[in-house]
CSV table of C-alpha atoms and ligand atoms in Angstrom, one decimal:
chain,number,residue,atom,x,y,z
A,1152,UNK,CA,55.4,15.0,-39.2
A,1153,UNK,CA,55.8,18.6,-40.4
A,1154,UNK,CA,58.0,21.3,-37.9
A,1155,UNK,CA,54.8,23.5,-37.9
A,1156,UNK,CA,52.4,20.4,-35.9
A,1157,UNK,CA,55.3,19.4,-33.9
A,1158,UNK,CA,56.1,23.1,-32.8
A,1159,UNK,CA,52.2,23.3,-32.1
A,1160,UNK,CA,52.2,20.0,-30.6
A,1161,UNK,CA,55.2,21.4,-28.3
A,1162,UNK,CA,53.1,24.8,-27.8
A,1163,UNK,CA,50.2,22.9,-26.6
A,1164,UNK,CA,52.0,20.9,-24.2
A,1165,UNK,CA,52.9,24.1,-22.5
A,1166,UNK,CA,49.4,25.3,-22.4
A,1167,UNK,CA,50.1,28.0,-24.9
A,1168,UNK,CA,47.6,28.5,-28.3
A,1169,UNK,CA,48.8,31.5,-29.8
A,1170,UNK,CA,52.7,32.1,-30.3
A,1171,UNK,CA,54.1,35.1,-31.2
A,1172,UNK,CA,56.1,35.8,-33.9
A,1173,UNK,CA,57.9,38.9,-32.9
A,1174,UNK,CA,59.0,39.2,-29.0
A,1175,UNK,CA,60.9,42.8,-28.0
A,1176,UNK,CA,62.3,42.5,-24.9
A,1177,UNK,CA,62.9,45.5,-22.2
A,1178,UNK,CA,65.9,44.3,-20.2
A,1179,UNK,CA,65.5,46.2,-17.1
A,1180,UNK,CA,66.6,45.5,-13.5
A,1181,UNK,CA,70.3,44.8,-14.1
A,1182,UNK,CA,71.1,47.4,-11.6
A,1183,UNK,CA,69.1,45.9,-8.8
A,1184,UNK,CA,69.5,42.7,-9.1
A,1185,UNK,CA,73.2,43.9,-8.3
A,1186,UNK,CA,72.2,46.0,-5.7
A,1187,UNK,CA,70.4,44.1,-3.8
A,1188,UNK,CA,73.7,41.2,-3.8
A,1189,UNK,CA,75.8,44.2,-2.7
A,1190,UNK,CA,77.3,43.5,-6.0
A,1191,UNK,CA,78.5,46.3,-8.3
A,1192,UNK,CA,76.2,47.1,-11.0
A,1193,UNK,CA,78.4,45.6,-13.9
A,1194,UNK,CA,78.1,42.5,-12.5
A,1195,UNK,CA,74.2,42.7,-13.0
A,1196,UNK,CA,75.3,43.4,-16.5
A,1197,UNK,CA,77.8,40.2,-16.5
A,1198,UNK,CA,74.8,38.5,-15.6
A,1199,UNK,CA,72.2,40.0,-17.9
A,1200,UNK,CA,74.2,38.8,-20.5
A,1201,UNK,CA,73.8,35.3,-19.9
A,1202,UNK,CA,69.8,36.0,-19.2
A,1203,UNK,CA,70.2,37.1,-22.8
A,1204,UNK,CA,71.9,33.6,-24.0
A,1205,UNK,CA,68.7,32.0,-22.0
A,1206,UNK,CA,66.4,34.2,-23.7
A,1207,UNK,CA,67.7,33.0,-27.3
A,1208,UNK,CA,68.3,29.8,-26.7
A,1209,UNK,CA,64.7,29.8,-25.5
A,1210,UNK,CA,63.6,32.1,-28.7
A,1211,UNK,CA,65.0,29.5,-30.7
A,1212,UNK,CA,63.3,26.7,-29.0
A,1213,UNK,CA,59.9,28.2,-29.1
A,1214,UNK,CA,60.4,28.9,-33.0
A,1215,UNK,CA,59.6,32.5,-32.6
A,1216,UNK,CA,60.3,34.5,-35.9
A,1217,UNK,CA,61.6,37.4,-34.5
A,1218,UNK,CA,63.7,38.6,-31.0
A,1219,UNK,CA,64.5,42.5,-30.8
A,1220,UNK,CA,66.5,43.4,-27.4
A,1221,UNK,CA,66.8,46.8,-26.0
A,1222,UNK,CA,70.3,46.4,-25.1
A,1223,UNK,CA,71.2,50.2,-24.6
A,1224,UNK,CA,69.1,53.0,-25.5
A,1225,UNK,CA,70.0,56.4,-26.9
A,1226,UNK,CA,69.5,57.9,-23.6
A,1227,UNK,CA,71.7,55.0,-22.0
A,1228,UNK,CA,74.6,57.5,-22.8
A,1229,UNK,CA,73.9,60.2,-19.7
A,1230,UNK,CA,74.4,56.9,-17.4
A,1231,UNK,CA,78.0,57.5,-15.3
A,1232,UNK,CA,81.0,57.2,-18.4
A,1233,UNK,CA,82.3,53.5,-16.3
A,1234,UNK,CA,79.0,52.2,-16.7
A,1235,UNK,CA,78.7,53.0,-20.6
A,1236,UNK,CA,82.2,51.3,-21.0
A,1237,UNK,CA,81.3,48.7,-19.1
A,1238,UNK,CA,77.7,48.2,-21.2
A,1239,UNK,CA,80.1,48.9,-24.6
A,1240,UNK,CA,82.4,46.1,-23.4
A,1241,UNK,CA,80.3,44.0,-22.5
A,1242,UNK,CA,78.5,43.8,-26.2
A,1243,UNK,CA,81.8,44.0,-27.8
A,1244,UNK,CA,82.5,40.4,-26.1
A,1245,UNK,CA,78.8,39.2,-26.7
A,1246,UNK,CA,79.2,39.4,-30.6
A,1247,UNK,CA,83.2,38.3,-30.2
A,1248,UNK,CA,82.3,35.4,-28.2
A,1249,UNK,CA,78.7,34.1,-29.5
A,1250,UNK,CA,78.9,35.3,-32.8
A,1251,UNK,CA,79.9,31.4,-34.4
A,1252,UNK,CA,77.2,30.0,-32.1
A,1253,UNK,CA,74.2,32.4,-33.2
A,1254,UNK,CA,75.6,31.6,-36.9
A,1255,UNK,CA,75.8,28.1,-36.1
A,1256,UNK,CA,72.1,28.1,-35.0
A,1257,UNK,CA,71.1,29.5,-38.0
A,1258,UNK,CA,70.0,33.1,-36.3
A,1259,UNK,CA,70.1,35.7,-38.7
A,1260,UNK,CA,71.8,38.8,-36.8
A,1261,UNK,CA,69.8,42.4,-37.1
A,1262,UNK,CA,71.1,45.6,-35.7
A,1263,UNK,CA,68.5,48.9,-35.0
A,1264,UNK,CA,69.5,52.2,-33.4
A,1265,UNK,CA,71.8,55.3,-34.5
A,1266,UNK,CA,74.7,54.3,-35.9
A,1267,UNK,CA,76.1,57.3,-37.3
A,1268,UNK,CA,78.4,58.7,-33.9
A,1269,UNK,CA,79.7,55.1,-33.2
A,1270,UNK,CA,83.0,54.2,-32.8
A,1271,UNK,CA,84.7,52.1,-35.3
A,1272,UNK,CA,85.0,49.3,-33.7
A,1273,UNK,CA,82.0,48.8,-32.5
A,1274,UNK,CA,80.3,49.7,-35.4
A,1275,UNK,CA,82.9,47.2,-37.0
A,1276,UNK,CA,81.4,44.4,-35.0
A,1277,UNK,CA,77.8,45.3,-35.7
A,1278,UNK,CA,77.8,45.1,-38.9
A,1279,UNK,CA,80.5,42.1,-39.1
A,1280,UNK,CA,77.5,40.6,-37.0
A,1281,UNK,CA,74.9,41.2,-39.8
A,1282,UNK,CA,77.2,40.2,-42.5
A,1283,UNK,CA,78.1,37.2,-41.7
A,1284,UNK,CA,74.4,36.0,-40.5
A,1285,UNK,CA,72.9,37.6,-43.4
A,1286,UNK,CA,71.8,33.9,-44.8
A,1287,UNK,CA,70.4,32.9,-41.8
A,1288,UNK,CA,66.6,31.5,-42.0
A,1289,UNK,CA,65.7,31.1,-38.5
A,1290,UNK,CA,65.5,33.4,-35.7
A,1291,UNK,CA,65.9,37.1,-36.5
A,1292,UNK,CA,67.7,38.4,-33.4
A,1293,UNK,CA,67.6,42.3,-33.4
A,1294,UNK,CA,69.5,43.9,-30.6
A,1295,UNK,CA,68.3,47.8,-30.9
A,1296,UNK,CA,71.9,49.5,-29.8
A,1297,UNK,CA,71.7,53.1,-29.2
A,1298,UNK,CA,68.1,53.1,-30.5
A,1299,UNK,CA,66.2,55.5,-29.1
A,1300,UNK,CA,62.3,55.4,-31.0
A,1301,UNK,CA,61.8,59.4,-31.2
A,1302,UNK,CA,65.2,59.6,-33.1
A,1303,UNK,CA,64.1,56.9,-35.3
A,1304,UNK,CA,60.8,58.4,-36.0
A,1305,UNK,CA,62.6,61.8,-36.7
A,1306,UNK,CA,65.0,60.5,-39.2
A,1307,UNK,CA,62.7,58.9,-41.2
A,1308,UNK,CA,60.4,62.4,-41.0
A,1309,UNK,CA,63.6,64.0,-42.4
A,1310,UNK,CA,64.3,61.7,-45.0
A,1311,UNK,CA,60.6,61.7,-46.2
A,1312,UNK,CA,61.4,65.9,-46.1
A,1313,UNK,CA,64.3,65.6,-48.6
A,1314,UNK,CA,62.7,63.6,-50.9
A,1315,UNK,CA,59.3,66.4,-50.6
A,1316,UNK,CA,62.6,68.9,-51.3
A,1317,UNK,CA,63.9,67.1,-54.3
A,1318,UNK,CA,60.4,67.1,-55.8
A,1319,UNK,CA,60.4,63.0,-55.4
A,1320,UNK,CA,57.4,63.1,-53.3
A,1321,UNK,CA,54.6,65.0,-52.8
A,1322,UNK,CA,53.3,66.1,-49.1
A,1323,UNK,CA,49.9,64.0,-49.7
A,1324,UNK,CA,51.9,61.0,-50.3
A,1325,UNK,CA,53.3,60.7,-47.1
A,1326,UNK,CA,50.9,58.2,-44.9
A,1327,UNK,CA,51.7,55.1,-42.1
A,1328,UNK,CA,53.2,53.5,-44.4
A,1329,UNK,CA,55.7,55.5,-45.9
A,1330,UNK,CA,56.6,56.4,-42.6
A,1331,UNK,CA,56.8,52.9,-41.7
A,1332,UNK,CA,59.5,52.0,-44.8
A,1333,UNK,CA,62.0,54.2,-43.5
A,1334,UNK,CA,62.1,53.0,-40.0
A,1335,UNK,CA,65.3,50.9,-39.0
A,1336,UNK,CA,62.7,48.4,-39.0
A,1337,UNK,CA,61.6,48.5,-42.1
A,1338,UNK,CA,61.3,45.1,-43.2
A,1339,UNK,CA,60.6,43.4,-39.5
A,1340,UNK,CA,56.6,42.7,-38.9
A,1341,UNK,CA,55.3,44.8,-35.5
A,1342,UNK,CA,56.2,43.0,-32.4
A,1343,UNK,CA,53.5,41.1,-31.0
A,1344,UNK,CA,54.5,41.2,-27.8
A,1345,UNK,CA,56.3,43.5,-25.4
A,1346,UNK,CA,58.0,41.8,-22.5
A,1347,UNK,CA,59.8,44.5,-19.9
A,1348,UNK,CA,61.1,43.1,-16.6
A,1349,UNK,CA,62.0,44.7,-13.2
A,1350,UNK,CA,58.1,45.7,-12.5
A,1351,UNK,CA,58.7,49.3,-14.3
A,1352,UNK,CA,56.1,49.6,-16.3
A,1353,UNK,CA,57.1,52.4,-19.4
A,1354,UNK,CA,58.5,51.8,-22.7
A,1355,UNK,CA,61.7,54.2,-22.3
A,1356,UNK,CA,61.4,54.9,-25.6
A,1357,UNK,CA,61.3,51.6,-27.5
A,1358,UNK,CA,59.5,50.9,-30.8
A,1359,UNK,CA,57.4,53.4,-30.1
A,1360,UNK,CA,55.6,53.3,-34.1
A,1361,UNK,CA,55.8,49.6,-33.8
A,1362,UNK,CA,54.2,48.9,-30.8
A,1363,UNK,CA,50.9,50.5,-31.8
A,1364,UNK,CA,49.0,47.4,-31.5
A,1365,UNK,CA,51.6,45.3,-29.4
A,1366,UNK,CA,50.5,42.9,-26.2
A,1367,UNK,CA,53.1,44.2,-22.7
A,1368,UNK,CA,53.2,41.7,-20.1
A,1369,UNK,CA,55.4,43.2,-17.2
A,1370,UNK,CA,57.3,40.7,-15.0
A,1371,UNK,CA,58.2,41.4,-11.6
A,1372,UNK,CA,61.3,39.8,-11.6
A,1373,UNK,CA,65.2,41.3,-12.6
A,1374,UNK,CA,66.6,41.2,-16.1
A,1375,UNK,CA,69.1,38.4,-15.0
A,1376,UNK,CA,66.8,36.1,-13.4
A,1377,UNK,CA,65.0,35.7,-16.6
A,1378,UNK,CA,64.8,32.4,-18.3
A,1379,UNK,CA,62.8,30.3,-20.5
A,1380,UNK,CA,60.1,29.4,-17.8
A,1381,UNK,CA,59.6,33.6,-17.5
A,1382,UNK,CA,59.5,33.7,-21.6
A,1383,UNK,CA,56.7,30.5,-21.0
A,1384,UNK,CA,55.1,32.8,-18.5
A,1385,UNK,CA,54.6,35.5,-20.5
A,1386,UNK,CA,53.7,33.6,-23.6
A,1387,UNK,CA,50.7,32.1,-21.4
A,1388,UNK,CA,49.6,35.6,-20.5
A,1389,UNK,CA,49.9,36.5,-24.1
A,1390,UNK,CA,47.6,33.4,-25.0
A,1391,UNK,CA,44.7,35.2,-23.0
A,1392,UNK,CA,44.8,38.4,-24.6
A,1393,UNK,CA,42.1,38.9,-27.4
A,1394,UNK,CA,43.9,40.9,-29.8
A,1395,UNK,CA,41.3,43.0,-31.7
A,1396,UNK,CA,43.0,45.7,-33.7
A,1397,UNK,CA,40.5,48.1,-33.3
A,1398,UNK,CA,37.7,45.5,-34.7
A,1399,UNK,CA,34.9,43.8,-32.8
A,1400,UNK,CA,35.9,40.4,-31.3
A,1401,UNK,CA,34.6,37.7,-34.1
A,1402,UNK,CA,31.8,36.4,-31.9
A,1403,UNK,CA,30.4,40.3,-31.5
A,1404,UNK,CA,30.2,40.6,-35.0
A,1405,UNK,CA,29.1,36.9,-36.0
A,1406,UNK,CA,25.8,38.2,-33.7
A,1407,UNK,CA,25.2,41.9,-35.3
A,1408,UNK,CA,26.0,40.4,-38.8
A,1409,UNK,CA,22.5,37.9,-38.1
B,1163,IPE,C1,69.1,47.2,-17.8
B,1163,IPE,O1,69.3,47.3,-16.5
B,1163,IPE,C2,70.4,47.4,-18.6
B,1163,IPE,C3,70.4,48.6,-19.4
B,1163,IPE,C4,69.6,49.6,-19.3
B,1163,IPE,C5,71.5,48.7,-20.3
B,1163,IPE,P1,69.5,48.6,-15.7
B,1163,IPE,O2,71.0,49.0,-15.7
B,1163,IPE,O3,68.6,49.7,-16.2
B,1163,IPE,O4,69.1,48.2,-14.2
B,1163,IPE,P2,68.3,49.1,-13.2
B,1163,IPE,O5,67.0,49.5,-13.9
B,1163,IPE,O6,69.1,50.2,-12.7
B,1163,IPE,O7,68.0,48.1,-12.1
B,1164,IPE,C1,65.5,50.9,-20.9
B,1164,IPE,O1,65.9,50.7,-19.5
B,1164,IPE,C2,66.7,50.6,-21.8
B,1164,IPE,C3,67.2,49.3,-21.8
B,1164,IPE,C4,66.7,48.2,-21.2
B,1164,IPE,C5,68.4,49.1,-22.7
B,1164,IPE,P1,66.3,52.0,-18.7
B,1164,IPE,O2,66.7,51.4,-17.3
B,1164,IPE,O3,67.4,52.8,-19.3
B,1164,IPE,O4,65.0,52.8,-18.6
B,1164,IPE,P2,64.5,53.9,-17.6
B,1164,IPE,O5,65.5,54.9,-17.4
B,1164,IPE,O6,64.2,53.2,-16.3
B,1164,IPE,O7,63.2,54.4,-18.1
B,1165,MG,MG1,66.8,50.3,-15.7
């Protein structure tokens, strides 16, 4: 039997039609979950981490083309300087320590976000990340890492504006699409579907181009609670969504075409 009836077979079983194939994920409500334990708020990071490995695992599973995580935004930095070492440390050891795994299950390793005031080691890692999964054919996991959308959408204005400068381009060339192709995600297809946990109900300035035509499903519960039965969740809710891209629904226009 070919992998594409089998994965529908699987889909169907779970009451799911329609699958996605790009999920972005807003991890949010590390803080709280801590809070709430009386725990510090790293250790809602410790454990967001391994809500992460559930959510990939689970990605990988569903045969979704595409994962991007917001794992810390460009406005992240302002939080209290333990907590950004803290966040930094903690996805320094999430490459070190998953990096053969995610190779090993053929995930091919994407990084979005600002990288030119990193430090060197972690921009080391990063890129070590996307190096050695360059190959990979299944899951693209993108993990946006100081990504902040308005930054994104700036740079590329400004590197459309030198081209205009260097007489490569002309002002009436510049459209969607051009702006599109000089996004970090340039070569990843819009996400589909935008899952943000914790009940907050914003983007925070994620993929804020991309998402022009995403499904959000917001889920009440904390970033580490999640696991594959919330990713099922939210795939059922995206199931039910008529996605109409500014068109008429088929049916509509079946009836004003007669
Ligand atoms: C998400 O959890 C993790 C990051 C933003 C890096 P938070 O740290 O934002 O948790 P809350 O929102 O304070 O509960
Ligand atoms: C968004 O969450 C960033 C990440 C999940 C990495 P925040 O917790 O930083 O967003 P706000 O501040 O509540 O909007
Ligand atoms: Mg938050």
């Amino acid at each position: 039997m070919a992998e594409g009836d089998l994965l529908e077979m699987a889909t169907t079983a779970l009451g799911i039609k329609t699958t996605p194939r790009h999920i972005a994920l807003i991890m949010d409500g590390n803080g709280r979950w801590a809070a709430a334990r009386g725990l510090p708020r790293l250790e809602g990071h410790r454990r967001g981490v391994e809500a992460l490995r559930r959510a990939v695992r689970a990605a990988i599973e569903l045969k979704i083309s595409y994962l991007t995580v917001y794992s810390f935004s460009a406005e992240n930095w302002s939080r209290p300087r333990d907590e950004v070492q803290s966040l930094l440390g903690l996805l320094h050891r999430f490459i070190r320590n998953d990096l053969n795994e995610l190779h090993a299950s053929n995930v091919r390793v994407r990084v979005i976000g600002a990288r030119a005031d990193l430090s060197p080691d972690i921009l080391g890692l990063l890129e070590e990340a996307e190096r050695v999964t360059q190959a990979n054919t299944g899951l693209t996991l993108v993990v946006a890492f100081n990504y902040g959308a308005r930054q994104e959408i700036a740079a590329a204005a400004r590197a459309l504006a030198e081209m205009v400068a260097q007489g490569r381009l002309a002002p009436n060339e510049i459209d969607a699409d051009a702006i599109a192709a000089r996004l970090d995600t340039a070569d990843i297809p819009d996400p589909d579907l935008i899952i943000r946990t914790s009940g907050e109900q914003r983007l925070s300035n994620f993929l804020l181009w991309q998402a022009a035509y995403a499904e959000f499903v917001f889920l009440p519960i904390l970033w580490p609670d999640f696991d594959r039965a919330a990713m099922i969740a939210a795939l059922q809710e995206y199931a039910h969504r008529e996605r109409r891209f500014g068109r008429v629904e088929p049916a509509l226009s079946a009836k004003t075409a007669s």
